[in-house]
Amino acid sequence: MNRRAVTILIGFVCLIGVVPAAISGPATAASARAAAGAAKARAVMTVAAGDTSGVSPSVLQLAIGAVSCAVNSGDIDAPRTLTVIDYSLPSTEPRLWVFDVPSGRMLFKELVAHGKNTGENLATNFSDVMNSRQSSLGLFVTRDTYVGSNGYSLRMNGLEPGFNGNALDRAIVMHGAPYVDAALAKQQGRIGRSWGCPALREAIARDVIDTVRGGGVIFSYYPDKDWLTSSRFLNCDRPATKDTEAVATKDTKITKKTL
């Protein structure tokens, strides 16, 4: 395991761990919620004990912080799995990791496709707009599975308006694809690209989907300035700003126009 990752993540766990328990005496609803939230956050943090195997410590730290924020805010329940996708890495390298949250164990490390209009081997452009054929950033929670044009697929609900809030309407789903292939990557310098979906190798897609389905969290990362500064899950101690609202409103208007 990366020693730097251990140091960063253990420090983060300790920081979460110092959240005070409810004040003694008659419990208030607020203190009860705070105590419950702290307990949930600590549960999420146990992923730090696992094998990070190539994932950037800073990206994993962001992912854990975002999930903790979402749990504490009541947007999601404490997840069983955390999937991290680092789109700053080339498509020819494994850039998707699945962690079992209770044990912190890494379950999968895989290639993953990005959208056709997101880039060639390197991803550079992201969108939440209908028909953009681009990947989206941010925090998603997994939902149910179905069999569609891409075979066995997993619906993903985007939790960040302006960045991935249209995921369900855009049919941004996890599925297997023949173009996600290491041999193909060697031939053409990149794996194939999707229409915005995080597509996986066909041989492993069903196993990954069945592991993360039904409430698992997916954290899709790229060092995009707007997302890093506007995401409420990455800035949990800061209330939503007018800039954040403007991004969401602007994207919604574009989406309606496209439709």
Coordinates of C-alpha atoms in Angstrom, one line a residue:
M1 CA 0.0 0.0 0.0
N2 CA 1.2 3.5 -0.8
R3 CA 2.7 4.9 2.5
R4 CA 1.7 8.5 1.5
A5 CA -1.9 7.3 1.0
V6 CA -1.8 5.7 4.5
T7 CA -0.5 8.9 6.1
I8 CA -3.1 11.1 4.4
L9 CA -6.0 8.9 5.0
I10 CA -5.3 8.0 8.6
G11 CA -5.0 11.7 9.3
F12 CA -8.3 12.2 7.6
V13 CA -9.9 9.4 9.7
C14 CA -8.5 11.0 12.9
L15 CA -10.0 14.4 11.9
I16 CA -13.4 12.8 11.4
G17 CA -13.0 10.9 14.6
V18 CA -12.8 14.0 16.8
V19 CA -16.4 15.0 16.0
P20 CA -17.8 15.4 19.5
A21 CA -20.5 13.2 20.8
A22 CA -23.9 14.6 21.9
I23 CA -23.6 16.8 25.0
S24 CA -24.6 15.1 28.2
G25 CA -28.1 15.8 29.5
P26 CA -31.4 15.9 27.6
A27 CA -30.6 15.0 24.0
T28 CA -31.8 17.4 21.3
A29 CA -32.8 16.4 17.8
A30 CA -29.8 18.3 16.5
S31 CA -27.3 16.6 18.7
A32 CA -28.8 13.2 17.9
R33 CA -28.5 13.9 14.2
A34 CA -24.9 15.1 14.7
A35 CA -24.0 12.0 16.6
A36 CA -25.6 9.8 14.0
G37 CA -23.8 11.7 11.3
A38 CA -20.4 11.3 13.0
A39 CA -21.0 7.6 13.3
K40 CA -21.9 7.3 9.7
A41 CA -18.8 9.3 8.7
R42 CA -16.5 7.0 10.7
A43 CA -18.1 4.0 9.0
V44 CA -17.3 5.5 5.6
M45 CA -13.7 6.3 6.7
T46 CA -12.8 2.6 7.3
V47 CA -12.1 2.4 3.6
A48 CA -8.8 4.0 4.5
A49 CA -7.5 0.7 5.9
G50 CA -7.7 -0.9 2.5
D51 CA -5.2 -1.4 -0.4
T52 CA -5.2 1.7 -2.5
S53 CA -3.2 0.0 -5.3
G54 CA -2.5 2.9 -7.7
V55 CA -5.2 5.3 -6.8
S56 CA -3.9 8.8 -6.1
P57 CA -4.0 9.5 -2.3
S58 CA -5.4 13.0 -2.9
V59 CA -8.1 11.7 -5.2
L60 CA -9.1 9.0 -2.7
Q61 CA -9.1 11.7 0.1
L62 CA -11.5 13.8 -2.0
A63 CA -13.7 10.8 -2.6
I64 CA -13.9 9.9 1.0
G65 CA -14.6 13.5 2.0
A66 CA -17.3 13.8 -0.6
V67 CA -19.0 10.6 0.6
S68 CA -18.8 11.6 4.2
C69 CA -20.4 15.0 3.4
A70 CA -23.2 13.3 1.5
V71 CA -23.9 10.9 4.3
N72 CA -23.8 13.6 7.0
S73 CA -26.1 15.8 4.9
G74 CA -28.6 13.0 4.5
D75 CA -28.3 12.8 0.7
I76 CA -27.3 9.2 0.9
D77 CA -27.1 6.3 3.3
A78 CA -23.7 5.1 4.3
P79 CA -22.6 3.0 1.3
R80 CA -21.4 -0.6 1.1
T81 CA -19.0 0.2 -1.7
L82 CA -17.0 3.2 -3.0
T83 CA -16.0 3.3 -6.6
V84 CA -13.4 5.9 -7.6
I85 CA -12.8 6.8 -11.3
D86 CA -9.8 9.0 -12.0
Y87 CA -10.4 10.5 -15.5
S88 CA -7.1 12.4 -15.2
L89 CA -5.3 9.2 -16.1
P90 CA -5.1 7.9 -19.7
S91 CA -7.7 5.4 -20.9
T92 CA -4.9 2.8 -21.4
E93 CA -4.3 2.5 -17.7
P94 CA -6.6 1.1 -15.0
R95 CA -8.4 4.1 -13.5
L96 CA -11.4 2.6 -11.8
W97 CA -11.2 1.1 -8.3
V98 CA -14.0 -0.4 -6.2
F99 CA -13.6 -0.6 -2.4
D100 CA -15.6 -2.5 0.1
V101 CA -16.3 0.2 2.7
P102 CA -16.8 -1.9 5.9
S103 CA -13.5 -3.7 5.4
G104 CA -11.6 -1.2 3.3
R105 CA -10.6 -4.0 0.9
M106 CA -10.0 -3.2 -2.8
L107 CA -12.3 -5.4 -4.8
F108 CA -11.6 -4.3 -8.4
K109 CA -9.1 -2.3 -10.4
E110 CA -10.2 -1.9 -14.0
L111 CA -10.0 0.0 -17.3
V112 CA -13.0 2.3 -17.9
A113 CA -14.1 4.2 -20.9
H114 CA -14.9 7.9 -21.2
G115 CA -17.3 9.6 -23.6
K116 CA -16.5 10.0 -27.3
N117 CA -16.6 13.8 -27.0
T118 CA -14.6 13.8 -23.8
G119 CA -11.3 13.1 -25.4
E120 CA -9.0 10.6 -27.2
N121 CA -6.7 8.7 -24.8
L122 CA -6.9 11.6 -22.3
A123 CA -10.2 12.9 -21.1
T124 CA -10.4 16.7 -21.3
N125 CA -14.1 17.8 -21.7
F126 CA -17.0 16.9 -19.4
S127 CA -20.7 17.7 -19.6
D128 CA -24.1 17.0 -18.1
V129 CA -25.9 18.1 -21.3
M130 CA -28.2 15.8 -23.2
N131 CA -26.7 14.3 -26.3
S132 CA -23.2 15.7 -25.5
R133 CA -21.7 12.2 -25.5
Q134 CA -19.4 13.4 -22.8
S135 CA -18.6 11.9 -19.4
S136 CA -19.8 13.6 -16.2
L137 CA -18.0 14.4 -13.0
G138 CA -19.0 14.2 -9.4
L139 CA -20.8 11.9 -6.9
F140 CA -23.3 9.3 -8.1
V141 CA -25.3 6.7 -6.2
T142 CA -26.1 3.4 -8.0
R143 CA -29.6 2.2 -8.5
D144 CA -31.2 -0.8 -10.2
T145 CA -30.0 -3.0 -13.1
Y146 CA -31.6 -3.7 -16.4
V147 CA -30.8 -5.3 -19.7
G148 CA -30.8 -2.9 -22.6
S149 CA -28.9 -2.2 -25.9
N150 CA -25.6 -2.5 -24.1
G151 CA -26.6 -5.6 -22.2
Y152 CA -26.6 -5.9 -18.5
S153 CA -26.4 -2.3 -17.2
L154 CA -26.6 -0.3 -14.0
R155 CA -28.4 3.0 -13.6
M156 CA -26.6 5.8 -11.9
N157 CA -28.2 8.8 -10.2
G158 CA -26.2 11.9 -10.3
L159 CA -26.2 13.9 -7.1
E160 CA -24.7 17.2 -8.4
P161 CA -26.9 19.4 -10.5
G162 CA -24.9 21.2 -13.2
F163 CA -22.3 18.4 -13.3
N164 CA -24.1 15.1 -13.3
G165 CA -27.7 15.7 -12.3
N166 CA -29.1 14.6 -15.7
A167 CA -27.4 11.2 -15.6
L168 CA -30.7 9.3 -15.4
D169 CA -32.3 11.2 -18.3
R170 CA -29.1 10.9 -20.3
A171 CA -28.9 7.1 -19.6
I172 CA -25.4 7.4 -18.2
V173 CA -25.1 3.8 -16.9
M174 CA -22.3 1.3 -16.1
H175 CA -22.2 -1.5 -18.7
G176 CA -19.8 -3.8 -20.4
A177 CA -18.4 -3.1 -23.9
P178 CA -16.1 -5.0 -26.3
Y179 CA -14.1 -1.8 -27.0
V180 CA -12.8 -1.7 -23.4
D181 CA -9.9 -4.0 -24.1
A182 CA -6.2 -3.9 -23.2
A183 CA -5.1 -5.4 -26.6
L184 CA -7.1 -2.7 -28.4
A185 CA -5.4 -0.1 -26.3
K186 CA -2.0 -1.3 -27.5
Q187 CA -3.1 -1.3 -31.1
Q188 CA -4.6 2.2 -31.3
G189 CA -3.2 4.0 -28.3
R190 CA -6.5 4.2 -26.4
I191 CA -9.4 2.0 -25.6
G192 CA -12.8 2.6 -27.3
R193 CA -15.1 5.4 -26.1
S194 CA -18.7 5.4 -24.9
W195 CA -21.5 8.0 -25.2
G196 CA -20.6 9.2 -21.7
C197 CA -21.0 5.9 -19.8
P198 CA -18.3 4.4 -17.6
A199 CA -18.1 1.2 -19.7
L200 CA -16.0 -1.7 -18.5
R201 CA -14.5 -4.9 -19.9
E202 CA -17.3 -7.4 -20.8
A203 CA -15.6 -10.2 -18.9
I204 CA -15.8 -8.2 -15.6
A205 CA -18.8 -5.8 -16.0
R206 CA -21.5 -8.1 -14.5
D207 CA -19.3 -8.8 -11.4
V208 CA -18.6 -5.2 -10.8
I209 CA -22.2 -4.1 -11.4
D210 CA -23.6 -6.7 -9.0
T211 CA -21.1 -5.6 -6.4
V212 CA -21.8 -1.9 -6.5
R213 CA -25.6 -1.9 -7.4
G214 CA -28.3 -0.7 -5.1
G215 CA -26.8 2.2 -3.1
G216 CA -23.1 2.1 -3.8
V217 CA -21.3 5.4 -4.5
I218 CA -19.3 6.3 -7.6
F219 CA -16.9 9.3 -7.4
S220 CA -15.8 10.5 -10.9
Y221 CA -12.8 12.8 -10.7
Y222 CA -11.0 15.2 -13.0
P223 CA -9.2 18.4 -11.8
D224 CA -11.9 20.6 -13.3
K225 CA -11.7 24.0 -11.6
D226 CA -15.5 24.7 -11.7
W227 CA -16.4 21.4 -10.2
L228 CA -13.7 21.4 -7.6
T229 CA -14.8 24.9 -6.4
S230 CA -18.6 24.5 -6.8
S231 CA -19.3 20.9 -5.7
R232 CA -21.1 21.1 -2.3
F233 CA -19.8 17.6 -1.5
L234 CA -16.2 18.8 -2.0
N235 CA -16.9 22.0 0.0
C236 CA -19.0 20.6 2.8
D237 CA -18.1 23.3 5.3
R238 CA -19.2 26.0 2.9
P239 CA -22.8 26.8 2.0
A240 CA -23.9 26.8 -1.6
T241 CA -22.8 30.0 -3.3
K242 CA -24.5 32.1 -6.1
D243 CA -21.8 30.7 -8.4
T244 CA -22.9 27.1 -7.6
E245 CA -26.5 28.0 -8.3
A246 CA -25.5 29.8 -11.5
V247 CA -23.7 26.7 -12.8
A248 CA -26.7 24.5 -12.1
T249 CA -29.2 27.1 -13.7
K250 CA -27.0 27.6 -16.8
D251 CA -26.7 23.8 -17.4
T252 CA -30.5 23.3 -16.9
K253 CA -31.3 26.0 -19.5
I254 CA -28.9 24.4 -22.0
T255 CA -30.3 21.0 -21.4
K256 CA -33.9 22.2 -22.0
K257 CA -32.8 24.0 -25.2
T258 CA -31.1 20.8 -26.4
L259 CA -34.2 18.7 -25.7

